[in-house]
XYZ file of C-alpha atoms in Angstrom:
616
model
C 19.740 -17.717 13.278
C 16.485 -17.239 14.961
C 14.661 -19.987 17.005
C 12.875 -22.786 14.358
C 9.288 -22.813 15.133
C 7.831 -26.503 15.424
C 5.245 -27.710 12.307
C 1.525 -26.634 12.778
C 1.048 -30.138 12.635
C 2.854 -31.065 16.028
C 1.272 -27.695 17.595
C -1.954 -28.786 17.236
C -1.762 -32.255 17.882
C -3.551 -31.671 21.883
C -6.273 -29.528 20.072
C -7.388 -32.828 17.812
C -7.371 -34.468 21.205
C -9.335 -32.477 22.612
C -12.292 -32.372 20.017
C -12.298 -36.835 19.359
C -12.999 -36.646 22.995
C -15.952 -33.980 23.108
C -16.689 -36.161 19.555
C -17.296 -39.590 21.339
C -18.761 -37.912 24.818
C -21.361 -36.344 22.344
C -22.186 -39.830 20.904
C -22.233 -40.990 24.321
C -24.716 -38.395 25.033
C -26.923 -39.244 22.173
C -26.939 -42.934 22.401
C -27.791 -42.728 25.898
C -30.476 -40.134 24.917
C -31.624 -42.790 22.082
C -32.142 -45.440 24.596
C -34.108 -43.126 27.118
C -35.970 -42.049 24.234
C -38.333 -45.345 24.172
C -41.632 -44.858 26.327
C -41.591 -46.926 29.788
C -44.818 -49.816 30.193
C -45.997 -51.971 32.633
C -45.207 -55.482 33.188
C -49.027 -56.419 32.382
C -49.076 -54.474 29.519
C -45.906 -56.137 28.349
C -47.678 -59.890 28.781
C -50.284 -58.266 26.519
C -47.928 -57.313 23.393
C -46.384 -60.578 23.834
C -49.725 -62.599 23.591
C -51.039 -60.180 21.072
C -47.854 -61.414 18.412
C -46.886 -57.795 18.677
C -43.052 -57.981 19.472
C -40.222 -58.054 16.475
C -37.524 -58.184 19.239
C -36.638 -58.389 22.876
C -33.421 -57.430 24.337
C -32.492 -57.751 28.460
C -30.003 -55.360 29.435
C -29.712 -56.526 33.399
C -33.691 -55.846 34.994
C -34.085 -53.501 32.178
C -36.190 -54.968 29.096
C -35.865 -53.273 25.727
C -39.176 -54.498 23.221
C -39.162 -53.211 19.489
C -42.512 -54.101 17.982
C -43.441 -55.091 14.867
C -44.433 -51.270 13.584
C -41.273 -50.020 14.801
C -42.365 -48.710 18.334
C -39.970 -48.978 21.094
C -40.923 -49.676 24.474
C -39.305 -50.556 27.752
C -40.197 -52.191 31.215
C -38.442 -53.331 34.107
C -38.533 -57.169 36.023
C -37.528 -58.359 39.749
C -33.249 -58.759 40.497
C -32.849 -62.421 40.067
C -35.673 -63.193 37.529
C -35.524 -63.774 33.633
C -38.316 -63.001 31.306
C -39.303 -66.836 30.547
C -40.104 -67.099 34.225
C -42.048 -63.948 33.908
C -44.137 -64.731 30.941
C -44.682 -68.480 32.698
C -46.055 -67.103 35.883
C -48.198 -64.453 34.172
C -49.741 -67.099 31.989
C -48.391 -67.095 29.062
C -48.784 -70.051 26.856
C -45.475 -71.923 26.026
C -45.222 -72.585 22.482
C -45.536 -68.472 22.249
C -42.441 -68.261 24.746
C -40.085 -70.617 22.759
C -40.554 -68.382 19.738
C -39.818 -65.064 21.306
C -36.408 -63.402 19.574
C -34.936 -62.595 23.350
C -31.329 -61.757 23.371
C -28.960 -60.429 26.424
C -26.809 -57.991 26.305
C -23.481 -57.564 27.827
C -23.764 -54.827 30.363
C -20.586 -55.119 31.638
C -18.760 -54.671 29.218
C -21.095 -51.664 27.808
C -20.938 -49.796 31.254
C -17.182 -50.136 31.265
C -16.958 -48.619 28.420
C -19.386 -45.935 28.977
C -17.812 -44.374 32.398
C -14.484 -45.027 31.190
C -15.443 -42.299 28.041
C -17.125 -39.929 30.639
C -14.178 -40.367 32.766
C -11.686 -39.660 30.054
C -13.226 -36.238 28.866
C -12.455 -33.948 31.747
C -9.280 -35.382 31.879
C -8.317 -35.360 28.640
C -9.706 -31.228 28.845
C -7.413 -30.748 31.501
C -4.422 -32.139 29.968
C -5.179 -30.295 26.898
C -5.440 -27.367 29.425
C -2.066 -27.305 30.379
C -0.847 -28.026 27.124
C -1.855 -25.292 25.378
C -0.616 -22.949 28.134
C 3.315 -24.797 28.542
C 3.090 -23.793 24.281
C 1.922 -20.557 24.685
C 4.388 -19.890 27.059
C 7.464 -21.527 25.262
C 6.100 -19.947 21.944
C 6.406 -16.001 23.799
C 9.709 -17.484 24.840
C 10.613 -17.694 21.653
C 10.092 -14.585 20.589
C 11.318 -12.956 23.202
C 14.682 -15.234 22.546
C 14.209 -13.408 18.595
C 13.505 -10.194 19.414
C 16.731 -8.692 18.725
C 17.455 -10.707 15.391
C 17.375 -9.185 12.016
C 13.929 -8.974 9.746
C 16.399 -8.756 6.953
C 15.292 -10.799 3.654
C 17.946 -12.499 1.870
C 16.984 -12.196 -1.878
C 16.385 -15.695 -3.237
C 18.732 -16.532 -6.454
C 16.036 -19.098 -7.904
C 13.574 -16.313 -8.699
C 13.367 -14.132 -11.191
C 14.844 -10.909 -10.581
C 14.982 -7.709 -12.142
C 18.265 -6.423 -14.057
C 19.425 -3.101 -15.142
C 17.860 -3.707 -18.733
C 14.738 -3.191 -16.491
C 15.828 0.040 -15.744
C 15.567 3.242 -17.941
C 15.824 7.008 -17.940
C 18.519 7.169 -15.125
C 22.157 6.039 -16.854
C 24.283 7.849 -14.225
C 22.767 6.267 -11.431
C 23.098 2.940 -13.407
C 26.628 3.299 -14.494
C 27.659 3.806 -10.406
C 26.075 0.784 -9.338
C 27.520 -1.366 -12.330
C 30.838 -0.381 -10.926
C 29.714 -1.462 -7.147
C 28.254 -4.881 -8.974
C 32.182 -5.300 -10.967
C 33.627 -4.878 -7.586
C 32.099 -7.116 -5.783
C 32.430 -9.989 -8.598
C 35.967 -8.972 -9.347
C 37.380 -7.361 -6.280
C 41.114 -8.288 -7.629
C 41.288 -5.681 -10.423
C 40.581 -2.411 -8.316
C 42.732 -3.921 -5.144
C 45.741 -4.238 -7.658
C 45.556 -0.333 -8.248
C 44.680 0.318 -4.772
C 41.068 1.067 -4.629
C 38.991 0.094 -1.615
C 35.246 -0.933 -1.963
C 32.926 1.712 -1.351
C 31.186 1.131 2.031
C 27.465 3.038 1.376
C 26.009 4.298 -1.537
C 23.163 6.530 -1.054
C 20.129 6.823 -3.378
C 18.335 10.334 -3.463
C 15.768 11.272 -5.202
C 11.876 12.204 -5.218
C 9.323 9.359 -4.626
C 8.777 7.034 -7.483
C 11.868 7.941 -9.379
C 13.108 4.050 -9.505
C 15.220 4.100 -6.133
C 14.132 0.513 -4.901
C 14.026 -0.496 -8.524
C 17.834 0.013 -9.049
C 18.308 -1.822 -5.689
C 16.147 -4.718 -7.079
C 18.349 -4.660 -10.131
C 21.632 -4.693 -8.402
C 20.511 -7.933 -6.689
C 19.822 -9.256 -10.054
C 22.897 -8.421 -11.210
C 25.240 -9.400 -8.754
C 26.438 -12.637 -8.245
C 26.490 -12.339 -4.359
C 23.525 -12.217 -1.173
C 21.391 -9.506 -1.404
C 19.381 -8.665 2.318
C 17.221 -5.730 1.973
C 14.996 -4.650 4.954
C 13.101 -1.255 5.875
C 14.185 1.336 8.541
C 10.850 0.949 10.455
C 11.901 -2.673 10.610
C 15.002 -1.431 12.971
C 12.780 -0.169 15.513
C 10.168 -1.075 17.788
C 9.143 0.068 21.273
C 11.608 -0.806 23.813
C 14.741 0.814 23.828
C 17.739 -1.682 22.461
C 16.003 -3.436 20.057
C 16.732 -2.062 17.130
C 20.634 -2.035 18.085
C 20.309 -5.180 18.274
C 18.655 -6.033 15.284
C 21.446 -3.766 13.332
C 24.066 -6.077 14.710
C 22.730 -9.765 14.063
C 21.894 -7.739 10.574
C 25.777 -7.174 10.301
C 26.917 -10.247 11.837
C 24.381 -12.182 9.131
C 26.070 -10.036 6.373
C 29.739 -10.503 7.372
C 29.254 -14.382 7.104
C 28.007 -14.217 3.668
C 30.491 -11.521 2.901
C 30.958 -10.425 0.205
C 27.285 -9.178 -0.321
C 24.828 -6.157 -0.242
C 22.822 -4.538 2.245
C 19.685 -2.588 0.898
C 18.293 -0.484 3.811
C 14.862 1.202 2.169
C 13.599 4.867 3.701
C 16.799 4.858 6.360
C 15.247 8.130 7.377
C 13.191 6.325 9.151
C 16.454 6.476 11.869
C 18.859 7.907 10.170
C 17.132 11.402 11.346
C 19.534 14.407 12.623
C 20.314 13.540 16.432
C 20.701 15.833 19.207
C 17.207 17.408 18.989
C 16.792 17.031 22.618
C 13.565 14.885 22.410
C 13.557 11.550 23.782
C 16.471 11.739 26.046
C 19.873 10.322 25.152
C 18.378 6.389 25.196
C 15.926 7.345 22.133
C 15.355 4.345 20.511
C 15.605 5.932 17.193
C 19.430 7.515 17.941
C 20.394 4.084 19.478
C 19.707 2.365 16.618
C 21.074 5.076 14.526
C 24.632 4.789 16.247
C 24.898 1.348 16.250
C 24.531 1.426 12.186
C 27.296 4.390 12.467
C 29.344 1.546 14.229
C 28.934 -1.360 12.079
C 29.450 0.758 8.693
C 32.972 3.004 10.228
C 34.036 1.141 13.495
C 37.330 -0.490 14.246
C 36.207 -3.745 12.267
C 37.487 -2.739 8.389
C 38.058 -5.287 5.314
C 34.251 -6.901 5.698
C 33.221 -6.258 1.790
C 29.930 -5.550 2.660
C 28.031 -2.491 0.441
C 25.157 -0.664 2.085
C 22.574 0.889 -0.563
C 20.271 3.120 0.920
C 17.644 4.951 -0.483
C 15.637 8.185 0.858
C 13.661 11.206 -0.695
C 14.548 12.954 2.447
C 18.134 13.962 2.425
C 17.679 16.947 4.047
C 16.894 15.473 7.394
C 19.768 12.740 7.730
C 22.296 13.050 10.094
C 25.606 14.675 8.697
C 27.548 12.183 10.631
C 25.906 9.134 8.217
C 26.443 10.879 4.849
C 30.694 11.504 5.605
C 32.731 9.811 3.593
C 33.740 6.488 5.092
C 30.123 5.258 5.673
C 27.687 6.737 2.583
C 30.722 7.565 0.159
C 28.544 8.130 -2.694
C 25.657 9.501 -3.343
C 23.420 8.612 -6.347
C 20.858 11.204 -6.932
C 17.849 9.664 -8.996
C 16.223 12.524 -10.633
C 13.002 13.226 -12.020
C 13.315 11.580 -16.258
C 13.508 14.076 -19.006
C 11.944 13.794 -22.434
C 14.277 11.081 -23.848
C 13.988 9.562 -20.370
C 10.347 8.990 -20.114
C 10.255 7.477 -23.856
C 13.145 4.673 -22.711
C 10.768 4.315 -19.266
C 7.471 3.715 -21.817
C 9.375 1.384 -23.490
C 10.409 -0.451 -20.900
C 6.771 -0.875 -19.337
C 5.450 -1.790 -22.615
C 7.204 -4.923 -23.363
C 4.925 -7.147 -22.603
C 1.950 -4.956 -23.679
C 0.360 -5.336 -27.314
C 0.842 -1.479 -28.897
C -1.192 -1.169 -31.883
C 0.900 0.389 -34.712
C 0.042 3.897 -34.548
C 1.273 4.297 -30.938
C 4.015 6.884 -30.757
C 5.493 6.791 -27.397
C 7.303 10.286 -28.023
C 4.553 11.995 -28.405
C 3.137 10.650 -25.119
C 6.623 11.270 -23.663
C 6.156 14.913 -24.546
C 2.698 14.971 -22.987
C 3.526 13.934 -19.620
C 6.304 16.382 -17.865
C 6.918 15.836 -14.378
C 6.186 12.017 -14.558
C 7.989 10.028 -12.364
C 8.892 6.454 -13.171
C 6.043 5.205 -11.200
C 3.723 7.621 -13.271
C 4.600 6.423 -16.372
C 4.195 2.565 -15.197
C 0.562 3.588 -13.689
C -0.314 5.278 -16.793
C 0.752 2.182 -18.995
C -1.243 0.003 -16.539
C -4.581 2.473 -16.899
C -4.208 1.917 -20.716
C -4.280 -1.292 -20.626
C -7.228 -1.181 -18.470
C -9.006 0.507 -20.614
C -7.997 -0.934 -23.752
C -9.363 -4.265 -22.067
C -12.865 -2.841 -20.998
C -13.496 -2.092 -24.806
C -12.565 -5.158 -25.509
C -9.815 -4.136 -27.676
C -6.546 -6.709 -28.532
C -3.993 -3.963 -28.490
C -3.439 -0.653 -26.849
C -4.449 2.422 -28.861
C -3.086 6.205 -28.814
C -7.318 6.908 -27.598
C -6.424 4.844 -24.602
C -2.794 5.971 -23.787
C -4.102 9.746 -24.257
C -7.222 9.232 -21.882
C -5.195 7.430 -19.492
C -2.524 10.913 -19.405
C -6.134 12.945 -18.430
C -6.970 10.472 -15.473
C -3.486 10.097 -14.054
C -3.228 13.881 -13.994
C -6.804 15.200 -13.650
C -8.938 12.077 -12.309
C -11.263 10.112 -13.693
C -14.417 11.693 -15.269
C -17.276 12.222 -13.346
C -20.319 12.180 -15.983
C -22.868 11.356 -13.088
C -21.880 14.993 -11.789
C -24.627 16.926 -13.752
C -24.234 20.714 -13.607
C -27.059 22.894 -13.498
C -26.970 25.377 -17.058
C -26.261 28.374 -14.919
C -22.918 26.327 -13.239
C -22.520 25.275 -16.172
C -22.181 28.582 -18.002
C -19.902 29.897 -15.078
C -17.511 27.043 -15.834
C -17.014 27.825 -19.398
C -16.423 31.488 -18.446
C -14.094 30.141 -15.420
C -12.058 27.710 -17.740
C -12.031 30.190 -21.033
C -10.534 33.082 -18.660
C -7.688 30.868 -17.537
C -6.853 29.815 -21.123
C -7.241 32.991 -22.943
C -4.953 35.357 -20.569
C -2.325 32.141 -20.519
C -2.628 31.649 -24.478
C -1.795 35.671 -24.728
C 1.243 35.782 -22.268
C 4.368 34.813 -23.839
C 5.858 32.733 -20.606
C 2.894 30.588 -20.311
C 2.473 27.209 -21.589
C 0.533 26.416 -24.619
C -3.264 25.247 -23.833
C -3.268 21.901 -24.463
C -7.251 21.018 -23.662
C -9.842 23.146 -22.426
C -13.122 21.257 -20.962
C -16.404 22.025 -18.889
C -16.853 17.537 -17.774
C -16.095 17.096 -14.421
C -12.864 15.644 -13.059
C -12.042 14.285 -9.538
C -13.066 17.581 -7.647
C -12.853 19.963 -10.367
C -16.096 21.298 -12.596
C -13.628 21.857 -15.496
C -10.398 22.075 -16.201
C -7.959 23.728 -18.731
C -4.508 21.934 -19.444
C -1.253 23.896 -19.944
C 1.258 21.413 -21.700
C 4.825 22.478 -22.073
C 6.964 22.634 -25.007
C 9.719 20.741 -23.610
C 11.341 20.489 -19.936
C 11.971 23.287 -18.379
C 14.866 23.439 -15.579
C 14.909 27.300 -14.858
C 12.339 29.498 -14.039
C 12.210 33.071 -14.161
C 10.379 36.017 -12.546
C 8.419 37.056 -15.698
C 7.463 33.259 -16.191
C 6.210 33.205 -12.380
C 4.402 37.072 -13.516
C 2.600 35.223 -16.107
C 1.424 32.285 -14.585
C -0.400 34.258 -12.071
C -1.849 36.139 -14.109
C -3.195 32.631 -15.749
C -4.024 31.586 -12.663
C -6.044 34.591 -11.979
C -8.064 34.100 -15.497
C -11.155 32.027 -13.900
C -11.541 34.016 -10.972
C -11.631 38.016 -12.669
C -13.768 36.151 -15.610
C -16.151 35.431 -13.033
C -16.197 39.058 -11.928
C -16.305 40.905 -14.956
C -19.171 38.624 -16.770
C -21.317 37.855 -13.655
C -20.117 40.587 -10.882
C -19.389 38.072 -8.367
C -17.292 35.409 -7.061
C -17.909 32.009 -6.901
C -16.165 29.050 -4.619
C -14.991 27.377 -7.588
C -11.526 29.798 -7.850
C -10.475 28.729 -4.464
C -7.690 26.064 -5.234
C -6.229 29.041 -8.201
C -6.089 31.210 -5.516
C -4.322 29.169 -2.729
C -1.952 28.283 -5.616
C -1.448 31.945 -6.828
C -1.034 32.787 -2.831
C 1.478 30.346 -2.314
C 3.682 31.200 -5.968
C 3.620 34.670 -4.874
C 5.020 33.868 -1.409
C 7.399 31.696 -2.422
C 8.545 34.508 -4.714
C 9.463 37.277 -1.773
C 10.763 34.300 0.536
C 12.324 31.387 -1.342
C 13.694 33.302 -4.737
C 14.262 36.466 -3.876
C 12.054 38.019 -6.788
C 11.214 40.826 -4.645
C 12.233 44.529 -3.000
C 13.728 42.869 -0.241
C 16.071 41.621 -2.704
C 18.485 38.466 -2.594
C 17.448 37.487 1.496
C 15.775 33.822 1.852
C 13.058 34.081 4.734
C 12.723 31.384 6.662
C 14.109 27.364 6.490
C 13.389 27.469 2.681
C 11.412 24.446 2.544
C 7.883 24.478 3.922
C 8.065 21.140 5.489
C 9.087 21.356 9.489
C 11.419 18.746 10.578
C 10.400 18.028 14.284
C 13.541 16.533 15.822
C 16.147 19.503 13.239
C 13.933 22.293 13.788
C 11.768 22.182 17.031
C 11.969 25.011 19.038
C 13.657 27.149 16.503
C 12.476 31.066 16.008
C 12.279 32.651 12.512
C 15.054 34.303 10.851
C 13.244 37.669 10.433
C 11.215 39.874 12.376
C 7.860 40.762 13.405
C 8.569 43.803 10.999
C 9.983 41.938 7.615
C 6.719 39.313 8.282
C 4.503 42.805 7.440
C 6.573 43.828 4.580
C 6.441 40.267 3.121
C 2.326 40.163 3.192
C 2.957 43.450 1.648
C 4.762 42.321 -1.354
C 2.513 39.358 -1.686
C -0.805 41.366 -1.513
C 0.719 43.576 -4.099
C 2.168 41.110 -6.409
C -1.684 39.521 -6.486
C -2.974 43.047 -7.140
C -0.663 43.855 -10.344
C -1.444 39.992 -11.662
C -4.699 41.010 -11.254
C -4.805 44.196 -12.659
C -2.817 42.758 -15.911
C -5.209 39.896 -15.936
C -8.609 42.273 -15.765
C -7.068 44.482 -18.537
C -6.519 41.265 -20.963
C -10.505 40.358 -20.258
C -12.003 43.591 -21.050
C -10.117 43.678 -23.720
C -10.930 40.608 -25.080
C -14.828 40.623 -24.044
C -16.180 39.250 -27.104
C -13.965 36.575 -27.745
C -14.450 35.396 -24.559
C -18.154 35.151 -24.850
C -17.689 33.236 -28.680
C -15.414 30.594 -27.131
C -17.704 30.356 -23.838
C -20.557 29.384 -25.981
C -18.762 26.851 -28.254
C -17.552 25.345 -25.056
C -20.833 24.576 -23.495
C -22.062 23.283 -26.754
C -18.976 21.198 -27.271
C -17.623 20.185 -23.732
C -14.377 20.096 -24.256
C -12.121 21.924 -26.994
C -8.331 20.795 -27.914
C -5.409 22.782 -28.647
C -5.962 22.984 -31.796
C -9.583 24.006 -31.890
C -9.282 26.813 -29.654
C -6.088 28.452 -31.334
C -8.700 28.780 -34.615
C -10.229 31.639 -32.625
C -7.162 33.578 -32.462
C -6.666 33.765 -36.531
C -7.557 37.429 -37.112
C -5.417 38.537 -33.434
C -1.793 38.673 -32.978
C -0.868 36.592 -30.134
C 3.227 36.820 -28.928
C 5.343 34.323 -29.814
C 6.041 31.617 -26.814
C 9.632 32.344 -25.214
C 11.836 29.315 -24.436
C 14.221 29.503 -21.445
């Protein structure tokens, strides 16, 4: 357990020393200022006030004499060692009568003075004490965490909260049904040891980023009736070499005492990476760490009942010697949610939401392909936003469908006010794209077509599929070029030049086209993958590593790339010629309108015959 730290209360206690001494030397100060405040007169001038009937009050302090007079003034004179003020006033002249009715008191100066230097005597001691308390703390507080460096920054889940549970969870029922099974073991361990099963020591969670990985770990420690620690894999490691060894065995040695539990490691590739890269030496902190978890999960030590659930969207990179059977014996892949998926997700995030009646969550299911569970939460959350700005009581279909446009395309940018001539180019941009993918039978249907601004874009034109698609093929890749191609040869054959605004369609068309010779093999070179297949360079896997083809394929693959673009091209120049007036119709309507829906612009097409969609 690491080292208790001692109340802020008790810490502090020398620091509230410290300040009621300055407090009382400062009131020192000022009284002492107060007194020296008064002016100083002469001993004549004092006989005067006194005959005059000008004092309210005389006070001796030793030879000093403090006078208040009757306005308020204060004043102050000195007398001879020895003398008092009666004998004064008597020798100066001063008639009796007026002498017996003076208000003279004396003060005790003793005692004052003692009191006075023994405050002024007490503050730089009192500093100094506080002095060296504060630096004995500071030192025994590093000591302390240098004693709890190496412990675990594990969190053990806390059963008096509210937790999530798999009802929580939707859209990923294989995933679900594996860790139900992991929950019944660990609360009835008896009926698979009868048959001879053994507890599965890892389960590993893969799947793309927001897909509900830490979710299903949050709902497994709802479920299951035993301690839950979770912790990150940058928690395991920090600077100096050994740490986060350490820290993976106190996590261990923590978990076997509350055994039988769960241990939820989040992003292990943050050291589960591949070793043996050769960078860092053989006392990298990151492999240290890495084989000490190796250890704990497959070492000599068996029969602990302790589950490891890891989660990472980086597979790819994690040590082979992690994911063998005997430490990670299952993995869990979390994909992205289909159709039927997503509507279960909506459902779930809309609980405590008030839909109005006419929501239809299918329909909105439909409308967002390639939402991840996070998406669709987001998305829920904008609604509800929105629905609150307008003041509304319940969430609309208006709402839910505007909220789809900003998740995917950004938020409107009205303030963005385009000049008529960008705004003419922008119609003829977004009605190219729309018109060559409307008359291509693998492309998506248009969904919305609109010249308003969004996040960087001028306009935008929204292809919305059918249904999911799992498979695609080369004519479907052909086609969406060619739709991708639409704004930019619009923009050459109605205004003979180019504009930046086809930039991002053309680093997207670049890269599909690429990834067509090199990744799928939809090219001359036939069935050969060039390169890693994935674009993303792992540092410690692939450092130093040369390319799998020459200097000579590299030519031939900018080859097929440039001429891929060219035929797109081509195709997509012959549909806009042919097409010419249509174009210029719809263009028109567009700027008048600002946006058009799917609906709207397949009106145009009444009188031409446009091929029927193909379904893979």
């Amino acid at each position: 357990m690491p080292a208790l730290s001692k109340p802020p209360r008790q810490k502090n206690t020398f620091l509230y020393l410290i300040i009621v001494a300055l407090l009382i030397a400062a009131f020192t100060m000022i009284f002492s200022n107060g007194q020296q405040a008064s002016q100083e007169i002469t001993l004549n001038t004092f006989v005067e006030k006194v005959q005059s009937g000008e004092i309210h009050k005389i006070e001796v302090e030793s030879n000093r004499i403090n006078l208040e007079l009757v306005d308020g003034t204060k004043l102050y004179t000195f007398k001879e060692e020895g003398s008092s003020v009666y004998e004064l006033l008597e020798k100066a002249g001063v008639d009796e009568n007026i002498i017996r009715t003076l208000p003279v008191t004396v003060a005790d100066t003793e005692t004052s003075k003692f009191w006075t230097d023994l405050l002024i005597g007490l503050v730089p001691f009192l500093l100094i004490i506080g002095f060296f308390l504060f630096m004995m703390r500071s030192a025994q507080s590093s000591n302390n965490q240098a004693m709890s460096f190496g412990k675990s920054k594990a969190k053990l889940a806390d059963k008096g909260k509210q937790k999530s549970t798999f009802e929580d969870v939707a859209g990923v029922e294989e995933a679900k049904e594996e860790l139900i099974e992991i929950v019944d073991f660990l609360k009835n361990p008896q009926k698979y040891r009868k048959i001879g099963a053994k507890i599965p020591k890892g389960v590993m969670l893969i799947g793309a980023p927001g897909t509900g990985k830490t979710l299903l770990a949050r709902a497994v420690s709802g479920e299951a009736d035993v301690p839950f620690f979770s912790i990150s894999g940058s928690e395991f490691v920090e600077m100096f070499v050994g740490v986060g060894a350490s820290r993976v065995r106190d996590l261990f040695n923590r978990a076997k005492r509350n055994a039988p539990c769960i241990i939820f490691i989040d992003e292990i590739d943050a050291v589960g990476r591949h070793r043996g890269a050769g960078l860092g030496g053989g006392h990298d902190e990151r492999e240290q760490t890495l084989n000490q978890i190796l250890t704990e999960m497959d070492g000599f030590e068996t029969g602990t009942n302790i589950i490891v659930i890891a989660a990472t969207n980086r597979p790819d990179i994690l040590d082979p010697a992690l994911l063998r059977p005997g430490r990670f014996d299952r993995r869990i892949v979390v994909d992205m949610p289909d159709l039927k998926a997503r509507e279960k997700i909506l459902k779930v995030h809309s609980r405590k939401k008030p839909l109005a009646k006419s929501i239809d969550l299918s329909k909105i299911a439909r409308s967002t392909p390639g939402f991840t569970g996070a998406d669709l939460e987001n998305l829920m959350n904008e609604a509800a936003i929105l629905a609150a700005k307008k003041n509304k009581k319940t969430i609309g279909m208006k709402e839910l469908e505007a909220s789809i446009e900003k998740v995917i395309m950004g938020p409107e940018r009205k303030s963005k006010v385009l000049t008529k001539k960008e705004k003419e180019i922008t119609a003829y941009h977004e009605i190219g794209h729309a018109i060559v993918g409307h008359l291509l039978p693998n492309c998506d249907p248009v969904h919305k077509i609109s010249v308003v601004s969004r996040g960087v874009a001028l306009g935008v034109t929204w292809f919305l599929p059918e249904e999911d698609k799992h498979l695609t093929s080369k004519s479907k890749f052909l086609d969406e070029l060619s739709s991708l191609l639409g704004g930019y040869t619009a923009e050459e054959v109605f205004f003979g030049e180019m504009t930046t605004g086809a930039s991002n369609d053309l680093e997207k068309a670049t890269k599909m086209a690429r990834k067509m010779v090199t990744k799928y093999g939809m090219s001359d070179l036939g069935p050969v993958i060039f390169g890693n297949g994935d674009e993303e360079v792992f540092l410690g896997k692939d450092y130093g590593h040369v390319k799998n083809y020459s200097e000579k394929s590299a030519a031939k693959i900018d080859e097929l790339v440039k001429s891929i673009l060219d035929k797109a091209h081509k195709r997509t120049k012959e549909i806009i010629l042919k097409h010419k007036k249509l174009i210029k119709k719809t263009a028109k309507d567009l700027i008048k309108k600002e946006t058009l829906t799917g609906e709207e612009f397949k009106e145009y097409f009444k009188d031409i015959k446009v091929p029927k969609k193909e379904k893979p």
